[in-house]
Amino acid sequence: GPKVLQIPSHQIIDMGQMVTLNCDPVSNHLYFYWYKQILGQQMEFLVNFYNGKVMEKSKLFKDQFSVERPDGSYFTLKIQPTALEDSAVYFCASSLWTGGSERLFFGHGTKLSVL
Amino acid sequence: GDSVTQTEGLVTLTKGLPVMLNCTYQTTYSPFLFWYVQHLNEAPKLLLKSSTDNKRTEHQGFYATLHKSSSSFHLQKSSVQLSDSALYFCALSLSSGSWQLIFGSGTQLTVMP
Protein backbone atom coordinates (compact mmCIF):
# COMPACT_ATOMS: atom_id res chain seq x y z
CA GLY A 1 0.00 0.00 0.00
CA PRO A 2 0.95 3.67 0.01
CA LYS A 3 3.97 4.46 2.15
CA VAL A 4 5.33 7.47 3.93
CA LEU A 5 9.12 7.46 4.21
CA GLN A 6 11.00 9.23 6.98
CA ILE A 7 14.68 10.02 6.86
CA PRO A 8 16.70 9.46 9.01
CA SER A 9 15.32 6.78 11.29
CA HIS A 10 17.49 7.98 14.15
CA GLN A 11 19.24 11.30 14.70
CA ILE A 12 21.56 12.17 17.57
CA ILE A 13 22.33 15.82 18.05
CA ASP A 14 23.83 18.16 20.62
CA MET A 15 21.55 20.59 22.39
CA GLY A 16 21.45 23.95 20.66
CA GLN A 17 22.17 22.61 17.20
CA MET A 18 19.73 22.62 14.32
CA VAL A 19 18.08 19.47 13.05
CA THR A 20 15.93 18.78 10.02
CA LEU A 21 13.65 15.77 9.87
CA ASN A 22 12.61 14.67 6.41
CA CYS A 23 9.40 13.09 5.23
CA ASP A 24 8.49 11.77 1.81
CA PRO A 25 4.67 11.62 1.87
CA VAL A 26 2.39 9.50 -0.29
CA SER A 27 2.72 10.94 -3.78
CA ASN A 28 -0.79 12.25 -4.42
CA HIS A 29 -1.53 13.36 -0.87
CA LEU A 30 -2.25 16.98 -0.14
CA TYR A 31 -2.24 17.25 3.64
CA PHE A 32 0.80 16.69 5.81
CA TYR A 33 1.22 16.31 9.54
CA TRP A 34 3.84 15.95 12.24
CA TYR A 35 3.18 14.15 15.52
CA LYS A 36 5.52 13.87 18.51
CA GLN A 37 5.75 10.89 20.84
CA ILE A 38 7.83 11.03 23.99
CA LEU A 39 8.86 7.58 25.23
CA GLY A 40 5.99 5.90 27.05
CA GLN A 41 3.46 8.58 26.18
CA GLN A 42 0.87 9.05 23.49
CA MET A 43 1.43 10.60 20.10
CA GLU A 44 0.61 14.30 20.16
CA PHE A 45 -0.26 16.55 17.25
CA LEU A 46 2.27 19.19 16.32
CA VAL A 47 1.22 20.72 13.02
CA ASN A 48 -0.75 20.32 9.84
CA PHE A 49 0.39 21.71 6.47
CA TYR A 50 -1.56 22.23 3.27
CA ASN A 51 -0.95 24.17 0.09
CA GLY A 52 2.28 25.61 1.39
CA LYS A 53 0.83 26.83 4.65
CA VAL A 54 0.49 25.80 8.26
CA MET A 55 -3.23 25.22 8.80
CA GLU A 56 -3.17 24.34 12.47
CA LYS A 57 -0.52 23.95 15.14
CA SER A 58 -0.58 22.87 18.75
CA LYS A 59 1.05 24.46 21.76
CA LEU A 60 3.86 21.90 21.36
CA PHE A 61 4.85 23.57 18.09
CA LYS A 62 7.27 26.02 19.63
CA ASP A 63 8.75 29.05 17.92
CA GLN A 64 11.90 27.03 17.32
CA PHE A 65 9.95 24.68 15.05
CA SER A 66 9.23 25.26 11.38
CA VAL A 67 7.85 23.20 8.53
CA GLU A 68 8.02 23.50 4.77
CA ARG A 69 7.70 21.52 1.58
CA PRO A 70 9.68 23.35 -1.06
CA ASP A 71 8.59 22.54 -4.64
CA GLY A 72 6.85 19.30 -3.75
CA SER A 73 9.96 17.67 -2.36
CA TYR A 74 10.38 16.45 1.20
CA PHE A 75 8.05 17.74 3.88
CA THR A 76 10.47 18.86 6.59
CA LEU A 77 10.37 19.66 10.27
CA LYS A 78 13.20 21.90 11.36
CA ILE A 79 14.08 22.56 14.99
CA GLN A 80 16.48 25.44 15.63
CA PRO A 81 17.85 25.44 18.25
CA THR A 82 17.15 22.05 19.75
CA ALA A 83 16.47 21.53 23.46
CA LEU A 84 16.68 18.43 25.65
CA GLU A 85 12.89 18.18 25.80
CA ASP A 86 12.78 17.80 22.03
CA SER A 87 14.02 14.22 22.42
CA ALA A 88 11.18 12.07 21.10
CA VAL A 89 10.01 10.06 18.13
CA TYR A 90 8.57 12.29 15.43
CA PHE A 91 5.99 10.76 13.13
CA CYS A 92 5.13 12.24 9.77
CA ALA A 93 1.74 11.51 8.23
CA SER A 94 -0.11 12.42 5.08
CA SER A 95 -3.66 12.22 3.79
CA LEU A 96 -5.41 12.82 0.50
CA TRP A 97 -8.14 14.93 2.04
CA THR A 98 -8.90 16.20 5.46
CA GLY A 99 -11.95 16.06 7.63
CA GLY A 100 -12.94 14.03 10.62
CA SER A 101 -13.04 10.60 9.01
CA GLU A 102 -9.95 10.86 6.84
CA ARG A 103 -7.36 8.12 7.12
CA LEU A 104 -3.80 9.17 7.86
CA PHE A 105 -0.81 7.28 6.50
CA PHE A 106 2.11 7.36 8.91
CA GLY A 107 5.84 6.92 8.49
CA HIS A 108 7.98 4.75 10.77
CA GLY A 109 9.08 7.75 12.76
CA THR A 110 12.41 9.48 13.36
CA LYS A 111 13.87 9.03 16.80
CA LEU A 112 15.52 12.29 17.82
CA SER A 113 17.98 12.19 20.70
CA VAL A 114 19.15 15.58 21.96
CA LEU A 115 22.21 15.34 24.21
CA GLY B 1 -10.79 19.23 27.06
CA ASP B 2 -10.93 16.50 24.44
CA SER B 3 -9.16 13.29 25.41
CA VAL B 4 -8.83 9.55 24.83
CA THR B 5 -8.18 7.01 27.57
CA GLN B 6 -6.78 3.54 27.12
CA THR B 7 -6.70 1.87 30.50
CA GLU B 8 -4.46 -1.08 29.70
CA GLY B 9 -0.85 -0.41 28.94
CA LEU B 10 0.06 -4.06 28.51
CA VAL B 11 -2.10 -7.05 27.63
CA THR B 12 -0.65 -10.55 27.38
CA LEU B 13 -2.76 -13.41 26.10
CA THR B 14 -2.43 -16.95 24.84
CA LYS B 15 -3.16 -17.60 21.17
CA GLY B 16 -6.78 -18.44 20.47
CA LEU B 17 -8.27 -16.45 23.34
CA PRO B 18 -10.58 -13.45 22.91
CA VAL B 19 -9.36 -9.93 23.62
CA MET B 20 -10.92 -6.57 24.34
CA LEU B 21 -8.85 -3.41 24.44
CA ASN B 22 -10.59 -0.54 26.13
CA CYS B 23 -11.00 2.93 24.70
CA THR B 24 -13.09 5.75 26.11
CA TYR B 25 -13.14 9.33 25.01
CA GLN B 26 -14.25 12.74 26.14
CA THR B 27 -15.50 15.46 23.84
CA THR B 28 -18.39 17.83 23.37
CA TYR B 29 -18.15 17.54 19.57
CA SER B 30 -19.44 14.81 17.30
CA PRO B 31 -16.64 12.20 17.30
CA PHE B 32 -14.88 10.05 14.75
CA LEU B 33 -13.04 7.17 16.42
CA PHE B 34 -10.12 5.22 15.03
CA TRP B 35 -7.96 2.26 15.96
CA TYR B 36 -4.41 2.34 14.62
CA VAL B 37 -2.03 -0.62 14.96
CA GLN B 38 1.75 -0.49 14.99
CA HIS B 39 3.69 -3.70 14.56
CA LEU B 40 7.32 -3.80 15.64
CA ASN B 41 9.53 -1.70 13.36
CA GLU B 42 6.58 -0.69 11.21
CA ALA B 43 4.59 2.49 10.79
CA PRO B 44 1.22 2.90 12.54
CA LYS B 45 -1.59 2.00 10.18
CA LEU B 46 -5.35 2.29 10.30
CA LEU B 47 -7.17 -0.79 11.55
CA LEU B 48 -10.73 0.51 11.65
CA LYS B 49 -12.80 3.64 12.17
CA SER B 50 -16.34 4.71 12.92
CA SER B 51 -18.58 7.66 13.54
CA THR B 52 -21.90 5.81 13.55
CA ASP B 53 -23.48 5.17 16.90
CA ASN B 54 -24.15 1.55 17.81
CA LYS B 55 -22.92 0.14 14.51
CA ARG B 56 -20.23 -2.56 14.55
CA THR B 57 -17.30 -2.04 12.21
CA GLU B 58 -14.93 -4.88 11.34
CA HIS B 59 -11.57 -5.39 9.68
CA GLN B 60 -9.12 -8.29 9.66
CA GLY B 61 -11.04 -10.13 12.38
CA PHE B 62 -11.06 -7.13 14.71
CA TYR B 63 -14.28 -5.29 15.48
CA ALA B 64 -15.48 -2.31 17.45
CA THR B 65 -18.75 -0.53 18.11
CA LEU B 66 -18.98 3.16 18.86
CA HIS B 67 -21.28 3.74 21.81
CA LYS B 68 -21.89 7.43 22.24
CA SER B 69 -23.96 6.86 25.36
CA SER B 70 -20.91 5.51 27.16
CA SER B 71 -18.26 7.34 25.08
CA SER B 72 -16.58 4.06 24.25
CA PHE B 73 -14.98 2.38 21.24
CA HIS B 74 -13.49 -0.87 22.55
CA LEU B 75 -11.53 -3.08 20.17
CA GLN B 76 -12.29 -6.79 20.19
CA LYS B 77 -11.24 -9.99 18.52
CA SER B 78 -12.69 -13.41 19.19
CA SER B 79 -9.47 -15.37 18.75
CA VAL B 80 -6.06 -13.68 18.81
CA GLN B 81 -3.14 -14.88 16.71
CA LEU B 82 0.61 -14.53 17.21
CA SER B 83 0.65 -11.96 14.41
CA ASP B 84 -1.70 -9.70 16.39
CA SER B 85 1.12 -8.82 18.76
CA ALA B 86 1.48 -5.07 18.31
CA LEU B 87 0.85 -1.64 19.81
CA TYR B 88 -2.75 -0.49 19.44
CA PHE B 89 -3.73 3.17 19.56
CA CYS B 90 -7.23 4.52 19.90
CA ALA B 91 -7.67 7.99 18.41
CA LEU B 92 -10.34 10.67 18.24
CA SER B 93 -11.06 13.16 15.50
CA LEU B 94 -13.51 15.97 16.00
CA SER B 95 -16.08 17.67 13.84
CA SER B 96 -14.93 20.98 15.22
CA GLY B 97 -12.86 21.94 12.19
CA SER B 98 -9.64 20.95 13.94
CA TRP B 99 -7.11 19.00 11.88
CA GLN B 100 -5.64 16.90 14.65
CA LEU B 101 -6.07 13.37 15.88
CA ILE B 102 -6.10 12.94 19.64
CA PHE B 103 -4.42 9.69 20.60
CA GLY B 104 -4.67 7.46 23.61
CA SER B 105 -1.51 6.23 25.30
CA GLY B 106 -1.63 2.89 23.49
CA THR B 107 -1.99 -0.74 24.53
CA GLN B 108 0.80 -3.22 23.86
CA LEU B 109 -0.77 -6.58 23.01
CA THR B 110 1.49 -9.62 23.28
CA VAL B 111 0.15 -12.98 22.13
CA MET B 112 1.94 -16.05 23.46
CA PRO B 113 2.00 -19.50 21.81
PDB file of C-alpha atoms in Angstrom:
ATOM      1  CA  GLY A   1       0.000   0.000   0.000  1.00  0.00           C
ATOM      2  CA  PRO A   2       0.948   3.666   0.008  1.00  0.00           C
ATOM      3  CA  LYS A   3       3.972   4.459   2.147  1.00  0.00           C
ATOM      4  CA  VAL A   4       5.328   7.469   3.928  1.00  0.00           C
ATOM      5  CA  LEU A   5       9.120   7.464   4.212  1.00  0.00           C
ATOM      6  CA  GLN A   6      11.002   9.230   6.980  1.00  0.00           C
ATOM      7  CA  ILE A   7      14.678  10.016   6.862  1.00  0.00           C
ATOM      8  CA  PRO A   8      16.699   9.455   9.008  1.00  0.00           C
ATOM      9  CA  SER A   9      15.319   6.782  11.293  1.00  0.00           C
ATOM     10  CA  HIS A  10      17.493   7.984  14.155  1.00  0.00           C
ATOM     11  CA  GLN A  11      19.239  11.304  14.701  1.00  0.00           C
ATOM     12  CA  ILE A  12      21.555  12.170  17.567  1.00  0.00           C
ATOM     13  CA  ILE A  13      22.329  15.821  18.052  1.00  0.00           C
ATOM     14  CA  ASP A  14      23.830  18.161  20.615  1.00  0.00           C
ATOM     15  CA  MET A  15      21.546  20.587  22.395  1.00  0.00           C
ATOM     16  CA  GLY A  16      21.455  23.950  20.658  1.00  0.00           C
ATOM     17  CA  GLN A  17      22.168  22.609  17.199  1.00  0.00           C
ATOM     18  CA  MET A  18      19.732  22.623  14.320  1.00  0.00           C
ATOM     19  CA  VAL A  19      18.081  19.469  13.049  1.00  0.00           C
ATOM     20  CA  THR A  20      15.926  18.775  10.015  1.00  0.00           C
ATOM     21  CA  LEU A  21      13.653  15.767   9.872  1.00  0.00           C
ATOM     22  CA  ASN A  22      12.614  14.670   6.408  1.00  0.00           C
ATOM     23  CA  CYS A  23       9.402  13.086   5.229  1.00  0.00           C
ATOM     24  CA  ASP A  24       8.485  11.773   1.809  1.00  0.00           C
ATOM     25  CA  PRO A  25       4.670  11.624   1.872  1.00  0.00           C
ATOM     26  CA  VAL A  26       2.386   9.503  -0.293  1.00  0.00           C
ATOM     27  CA  SER A  27       2.723  10.938  -3.778  1.00  0.00           C
ATOM     28  CA  ASN A  28      -0.793  12.245  -4.424  1.00  0.00           C
ATOM     29  CA  HIS A  29      -1.528  13.359  -0.869  1.00  0.00           C
ATOM     30  CA  LEU A  30      -2.247  16.983  -0.142  1.00  0.00           C
ATOM     31  CA  TYR A  31      -2.236  17.250   3.645  1.00  0.00           C
ATOM     32  CA  PHE A  32       0.803  16.688   5.806  1.00  0.00           C
ATOM     33  CA  TYR A  33       1.221  16.307   9.538  1.00  0.00           C
ATOM     34  CA  TRP A  34       3.844  15.950  12.243  1.00  0.00           C
ATOM     35  CA  TYR A  35       3.185  14.153  15.524  1.00  0.00           C
ATOM     36  CA  LYS A  36       5.517  13.865  18.513  1.00  0.00           C
ATOM     37  CA  GLN A  37       5.753  10.885  20.836  1.00  0.00           C
ATOM     38  CA  ILE A  38       7.827  11.026  23.987  1.00  0.00           C
ATOM     39  CA  LEU A  39       8.855   7.581  25.233  1.00  0.00           C
ATOM     40  CA  GLY A  40       5.988   5.901  27.046  1.00  0.00           C
ATOM     41  CA  GLN A  41       3.463   8.580  26.185  1.00  0.00           C
ATOM     42  CA  GLN A  42       0.867   9.054  23.491  1.00  0.00           C
ATOM     43  CA  MET A  43       1.426  10.604  20.104  1.00  0.00           C
ATOM     44  CA  GLU A  44       0.613  14.304  20.155  1.00  0.00           C
ATOM     45  CA  PHE A  45      -0.262  16.549  17.255  1.00  0.00           C
ATOM     46  CA  LEU A  46       2.274  19.190  16.315  1.00  0.00           C
ATOM     47  CA  VAL A  47       1.222  20.719  13.024  1.00  0.00           C
ATOM     48  CA  ASN A  48      -0.749  20.317   9.837  1.00  0.00           C
ATOM     49  CA  PHE A  49       0.389  21.707   6.466  1.00  0.00           C
ATOM     50  CA  TYR A  50      -1.559  22.226   3.268  1.00  0.00           C
ATOM     51  CA  ASN A  51      -0.951  24.166   0.089  1.00  0.00           C
ATOM     52  CA  GLY A  52       2.277  25.613   1.392  1.00  0.00           C
ATOM     53  CA  LYS A  53       0.828  26.832   4.645  1.00  0.00           C
ATOM     54  CA  VAL A  54       0.493  25.801   8.264  1.00  0.00           C
ATOM     55  CA  MET A  55      -3.231  25.225   8.798  1.00  0.00           C
ATOM     56  CA  GLU A  56      -3.174  24.342  12.473  1.00  0.00           C
ATOM     57  CA  LYS A  57      -0.520  23.951  15.140  1.00  0.00           C
ATOM     58  CA  SER A  58      -0.580  22.875  18.755  1.00  0.00           C
ATOM     59  CA  LYS A  59       1.053  24.459  21.759  1.00  0.00           C
ATOM     60  CA  LEU A  60       3.863  21.898  21.365  1.00  0.00           C
ATOM     61  CA  PHE A  61       4.845  23.568  18.091  1.00  0.00           C
ATOM     62  CA  LYS A  62       7.269  26.019  19.625  1.00  0.00           C
ATOM     63  CA  ASP A  63       8.746  29.052  17.919  1.00  0.00           C
ATOM     64  CA  GLN A  64      11.899  27.028  17.321  1.00  0.00           C
ATOM     65  CA  PHE A  65       9.945  24.679  15.046  1.00  0.00           C
ATOM     66  CA  SER A  66       9.231  25.258  11.384  1.00  0.00           C
ATOM     67  CA  VAL A  67       7.851  23.200   8.526  1.00  0.00           C
ATOM     68  CA  GLU A  68       8.021  23.498   4.772  1.00  0.00           C
ATOM     69  CA  ARG A  69       7.697  21.516   1.579  1.00  0.00           C
ATOM     70  CA  PRO A  70       9.680  23.352  -1.061  1.00  0.00           C
ATOM     71  CA  ASP A  71       8.591  22.543  -4.643  1.00  0.00           C
ATOM     72  CA  GLY A  72       6.850  19.296  -3.749  1.00  0.00           C
ATOM     73  CA  SER A  73       9.958  17.667  -2.357  1.00  0.00           C
ATOM     74  CA  TYR A  74      10.383  16.452   1.203  1.00  0.00           C
ATOM     75  CA  PHE A  75       8.052  17.740   3.883  1.00  0.00           C
ATOM     76  CA  THR A  76      10.465  18.859   6.587  1.00  0.00           C
ATOM     77  CA  LEU A  77      10.373  19.661  10.270  1.00  0.00           C
ATOM     78  CA  LYS A  78      13.196  21.899  11.363  1.00  0.00           C
ATOM     79  CA  ILE A  79      14.082  22.560  14.986  1.00  0.00           C
ATOM     80  CA  GLN A  80      16.477  25.442  15.627  1.00  0.00           C
ATOM     81  CA  PRO A  81      17.846  25.445  18.251  1.00  0.00           C
ATOM     82  CA  THR A  82      17.147  22.049  19.752  1.00  0.00           C
ATOM     83  CA  ALA A  83      16.472  21.526  23.464  1.00  0.00           C
ATOM     84  CA  LEU A  84      16.682  18.434  25.653  1.00  0.00           C
ATOM     85  CA  GLU A  85      12.887  18.178  25.796  1.00  0.00           C
ATOM     86  CA  ASP A  86      12.776  17.797  22.027  1.00  0.00           C
ATOM     87  CA  SER A  87      14.023  14.225  22.418  1.00  0.00           C
ATOM     88  CA  ALA A  88      11.183  12.066  21.099  1.00  0.00           C
ATOM     89  CA  VAL A  89      10.009  10.056  18.128  1.00  0.00           C
ATOM     90  CA  TYR A  90       8.573  12.289  15.431  1.00  0.00           C
ATOM     91  CA  PHE A  91       5.994  10.764  13.125  1.00  0.00           C
ATOM     92  CA  CYS A  92       5.131  12.236   9.771  1.00  0.00           C
ATOM     93  CA  ALA A  93       1.743  11.508   8.234  1.00  0.00           C
ATOM     94  CA  SER A  94      -0.108  12.424   5.079  1.00  0.00           C
ATOM     95  CA  SER A  95      -3.659  12.218   3.788  1.00  0.00           C
ATOM     96  CA  LEU A  96      -5.407  12.822   0.502  1.00  0.00           C
ATOM     97  CA  TRP A  97      -8.139  14.931   2.040  1.00  0.00           C
ATOM     98  CA  THR A  98      -8.903  16.203   5.462  1.00  0.00           C
ATOM     99  CA  GLY A  99     -11.946  16.059   7.627  1.00  0.00           C
ATOM    100  CA  GLY A 100     -12.942  14.026  10.621  1.00  0.00           C
ATOM    101  CA  SER A 101     -13.039  10.603   9.014  1.00  0.00           C
ATOM    102  CA  GLU A 102      -9.955  10.859   6.838  1.00  0.00           C
ATOM    103  CA  ARG A 103      -7.359   8.115   7.119  1.00  0.00           C
ATOM    104  CA  LEU A 104      -3.797   9.175   7.862  1.00  0.00           C
ATOM    105  CA  PHE A 105      -0.807   7.282   6.496  1.00  0.00           C
ATOM    106  CA  PHE A 106       2.107   7.357   8.909  1.00  0.00           C
ATOM    107  CA  GLY A 107       5.836   6.918   8.487  1.00  0.00           C
ATOM    108  CA  HIS A 108       7.984   4.749  10.775  1.00  0.00           C
ATOM    109  CA  GLY A 109       9.085   7.754  12.758  1.00  0.00           C
ATOM    110  CA  THR A 110      12.408   9.477  13.356  1.00  0.00           C
ATOM    111  CA  LYS A 111      13.868   9.032  16.799  1.00  0.00           C
ATOM    112  CA  LEU A 112      15.524  12.286  17.819  1.00  0.00           C
ATOM    113  CA  SER A 113      17.977  12.185  20.696  1.00  0.00           C
ATOM    114  CA  VAL A 114      19.152  15.579  21.957  1.00  0.00           C
ATOM    115  CA  LEU A 115      22.212  15.342  24.207  1.00  0.00           C
TER     116      LEU A 115
ATOM    117  CA  GLY B   1     -10.794  19.230  27.059  1.00  0.00           C
ATOM    118  CA  ASP B   2     -10.935  16.496  24.441  1.00  0.00           C
ATOM    119  CA  SER B   3      -9.157  13.294  25.405  1.00  0.00           C
ATOM    120  CA  VAL B   4      -8.825   9.553  24.832  1.00  0.00           C
ATOM    121  CA  THR B   5      -8.184   7.015  27.569  1.00  0.00           C
ATOM    122  CA  GLN B   6      -6.780   3.543  27.122  1.00  0.00           C
ATOM    123  CA  THR B   7      -6.697   1.871  30.503  1.00  0.00           C
ATOM    124  CA  GLU B   8      -4.463  -1.083  29.702  1.00  0.00           C
ATOM    125  CA  GLY B   9      -0.853  -0.409  28.936  1.00  0.00           C
ATOM    126  CA  LEU B  10       0.057  -4.062  28.506  1.00  0.00           C
ATOM    127  CA  VAL B  11      -2.103  -7.047  27.632  1.00  0.00           C
ATOM    128  CA  THR B  12      -0.651 -10.553  27.378  1.00  0.00           C
ATOM    129  CA  LEU B  13      -2.761 -13.412  26.101  1.00  0.00           C
ATOM    130  CA  THR B  14      -2.429 -16.945  24.838  1.00  0.00           C
ATOM    131  CA  LYS B  15      -3.158 -17.600  21.172  1.00  0.00           C
ATOM    132  CA  GLY B  16      -6.784 -18.435  20.467  1.00  0.00           C
ATOM    133  CA  LEU B  17      -8.271 -16.454  23.344  1.00  0.00           C
ATOM    134  CA  PRO B  18     -10.580 -13.447  22.912  1.00  0.00           C
ATOM    135  CA  VAL B  19      -9.362  -9.932  23.617  1.00  0.00           C
ATOM    136  CA  MET B  20     -10.920  -6.571  24.339  1.00  0.00           C
ATOM    137  CA  LEU B  21      -8.846  -3.407  24.435  1.00  0.00           C
ATOM    138  CA  ASN B  22     -10.591  -0.540  26.129  1.00  0.00           C
ATOM    139  CA  CYS B  23     -10.998   2.930  24.703  1.00  0.00           C
ATOM    140  CA  THR B  24     -13.090   5.749  26.114  1.00  0.00           C
ATOM    141  CA  TYR B  25     -13.143   9.332  25.013  1.00  0.00           C
ATOM    142  CA  GLN B  26     -14.249  12.736  26.142  1.00  0.00           C
ATOM    143  CA  THR B  27     -15.501  15.460  23.843  1.00  0.00           C
ATOM    144  CA  THR B  28     -18.387  17.830  23.367  1.00  0.00           C
ATOM    145  CA  TYR B  29     -18.153  17.536  19.574  1.00  0.00           C
ATOM    146  CA  SER B  30     -19.435  14.806  17.302  1.00  0.00           C
ATOM    147  CA  PRO B  31     -16.645  12.204  17.300  1.00  0.00           C
ATOM    148  CA  PHE B  32     -14.875  10.047  14.747  1.00  0.00           C
ATOM    149  CA  LEU B  33     -13.039   7.172  16.421  1.00  0.00           C
ATOM    150  CA  PHE B  34     -10.120   5.222  15.034  1.00  0.00           C
ATOM    151  CA  TRP B  35      -7.956   2.263  15.956  1.00  0.00           C
ATOM    152  CA  TYR B  36      -4.407   2.340  14.616  1.00  0.00           C
ATOM    153  CA  VAL B  37      -2.027  -0.618  14.963  1.00  0.00           C
ATOM    154  CA  GLN B  38       1.746  -0.485  14.986  1.00  0.00           C
ATOM    155  CA  HIS B  39       3.692  -3.701  14.561  1.00  0.00           C
ATOM    156  CA  LEU B  40       7.321  -3.797  15.639  1.00  0.00           C
ATOM    157  CA  ASN B  41       9.532  -1.699  13.361  1.00  0.00           C
ATOM    158  CA  GLU B  42       6.577  -0.693  11.213  1.00  0.00           C
ATOM    159  CA  ALA B  43       4.588   2.491  10.792  1.00  0.00           C
ATOM    160  CA  PRO B  44       1.225   2.904  12.543  1.00  0.00           C
ATOM    161  CA  LYS B  45      -1.590   2.002  10.182  1.00  0.00           C
ATOM    162  CA  LEU B  46      -5.351   2.289  10.303  1.00  0.00           C
ATOM    163  CA  LEU B  47      -7.168  -0.792  11.553  1.00  0.00           C
ATOM    164  CA  LEU B  48     -10.734   0.511  11.654  1.00  0.00           C
ATOM    165  CA  LYS B  49     -12.803   3.635  12.170  1.00  0.00           C
ATOM    166  CA  SER B  50     -16.339   4.714  12.919  1.00  0.00           C
ATOM    167  CA  SER B  51     -18.584   7.662  13.542  1.00  0.00           C
ATOM    168  CA  THR B  52     -21.896   5.806  13.548  1.00  0.00           C
ATOM    169  CA  ASP B  53     -23.477   5.175  16.903  1.00  0.00           C
ATOM    170  CA  ASN B  54     -24.151   1.549  17.813  1.00  0.00           C
ATOM    171  CA  LYS B  55     -22.919   0.144  14.511  1.00  0.00           C
ATOM    172  CA  ARG B  56     -20.231  -2.559  14.550  1.00  0.00           C
ATOM    173  CA  THR B  57     -17.304  -2.040  12.207  1.00  0.00           C
ATOM    174  CA  GLU B  58     -14.933  -4.881  11.338  1.00  0.00           C
ATOM    175  CA  HIS B  59     -11.574  -5.389   9.676  1.00  0.00           C
ATOM    176  CA  GLN B  60      -9.118  -8.289   9.657  1.00  0.00           C
ATOM    177  CA  GLY B  61     -11.042 -10.128  12.380  1.00  0.00           C
ATOM    178  CA  PHE B  62     -11.063  -7.134  14.713  1.00  0.00           C
ATOM    179  CA  TYR B  63     -14.281  -5.293  15.483  1.00  0.00           C
ATOM    180  CA  ALA B  64     -15.478  -2.311  17.453  1.00  0.00           C
ATOM    181  CA  THR B  65     -18.748  -0.533  18.106  1.00  0.00           C
ATOM    182  CA  LEU B  66     -18.984   3.159  18.857  1.00  0.00           C
ATOM    183  CA  HIS B  67     -21.279   3.741  21.811  1.00  0.00           C
ATOM    184  CA  LYS B  68     -21.893   7.433  22.236  1.00  0.00           C
ATOM    185  CA  SER B  69     -23.962   6.864  25.358  1.00  0.00           C
ATOM    186  CA  SER B  70     -20.907   5.511  27.161  1.00  0.00           C
ATOM    187  CA  SER B  71     -18.264   7.337  25.077  1.00  0.00           C
ATOM    188  CA  SER B  72     -16.575   4.056  24.249  1.00  0.00           C
ATOM    189  CA  PHE B  73     -14.978   2.380  21.240  1.00  0.00           C
ATOM    190  CA  HIS B  74     -13.494  -0.867  22.551  1.00  0.00           C
ATOM    191  CA  LEU B  75     -11.531  -3.084  20.169  1.00  0.00           C
ATOM    192  CA  GLN B  76     -12.294  -6.794  20.186  1.00  0.00           C
ATOM    193  CA  LYS B  77     -11.239  -9.995  18.525  1.00  0.00           C
ATOM    194  CA  SER B  78     -12.688 -13.410  19.189  1.00  0.00           C
ATOM    195  CA  SER B  79      -9.469 -15.368  18.747  1.00  0.00           C
ATOM    196  CA  VAL B  80      -6.061 -13.679  18.805  1.00  0.00           C
ATOM    197  CA  GLN B  81      -3.138 -14.879  16.708  1.00  0.00           C
ATOM    198  CA  LEU B  82       0.612 -14.528  17.211  1.00  0.00           C
ATOM    199  CA  SER B  83       0.650 -11.960  14.406  1.00  0.00           C
ATOM    200  CA  ASP B  84      -1.699  -9.705  16.393  1.00  0.00           C
ATOM    201  CA  SER B  85       1.124  -8.815  18.762  1.00  0.00           C
ATOM    202  CA  ALA B  86       1.480  -5.066  18.307  1.00  0.00           C
ATOM    203  CA  LEU B  87       0.855  -1.640  19.809  1.00  0.00           C
ATOM    204  CA  TYR B  88      -2.752  -0.491  19.440  1.00  0.00           C
ATOM    205  CA  PHE B  89      -3.734   3.166  19.560  1.00  0.00           C
ATOM    206  CA  CYS B  90      -7.231   4.523  19.901  1.00  0.00           C
ATOM    207  CA  ALA B  91      -7.665   7.995  18.413  1.00  0.00           C
ATOM    208  CA  LEU B  92     -10.338  10.675  18.240  1.00  0.00           C
ATOM    209  CA  SER B  93     -11.056  13.159  15.503  1.00  0.00           C
ATOM    210  CA  LEU B  94     -13.514  15.973  16.001  1.00  0.00           C
ATOM    211  CA  SER B  95     -16.080  17.673  13.838  1.00  0.00           C
ATOM    212  CA  SER B  96     -14.926  20.983  15.216  1.00  0.00           C
ATOM    213  CA  GLY B  97     -12.858  21.938  12.186  1.00  0.00           C
ATOM    214  CA  SER B  98      -9.635  20.949  13.937  1.00  0.00           C
ATOM    215  CA  TRP B  99      -7.107  19.003  11.881  1.00  0.00           C
ATOM    216  CA  GLN B 100      -5.643  16.896  14.650  1.00  0.00           C
ATOM    217  CA  LEU B 101      -6.074  13.373  15.881  1.00  0.00           C
ATOM    218  CA  ILE B 102      -6.100  12.935  19.639  1.00  0.00           C
ATOM    219  CA  PHE B 103      -4.419   9.690  20.597  1.00  0.00           C
ATOM    220  CA  GLY B 104      -4.674   7.455  23.610  1.00  0.00           C
ATOM    221  CA  SER B 105      -1.507   6.228  25.295  1.00  0.00           C
ATOM    222  CA  GLY B 106      -1.626   2.891  23.489  1.00  0.00           C
ATOM    223  CA  THR B 107      -1.985  -0.739  24.527  1.00  0.00           C
ATOM    224  CA  GLN B 108       0.802  -3.218  23.860  1.00  0.00           C
ATOM    225  CA  LEU B 109      -0.769  -6.578  23.012  1.00  0.00           C
ATOM    226  CA  THR B 110       1.492  -9.618  23.275  1.00  0.00           C
ATOM    227  CA  VAL B 111       0.155 -12.980  22.130  1.00  0.00           C
ATOM    228  CA  MET B 112       1.939 -16.051  23.460  1.00  0.00           C
ATOM    229  CA  PRO B 113       1.995 -19.497  21.805  1.00  0.00           C
TER     230      PRO B 113
END
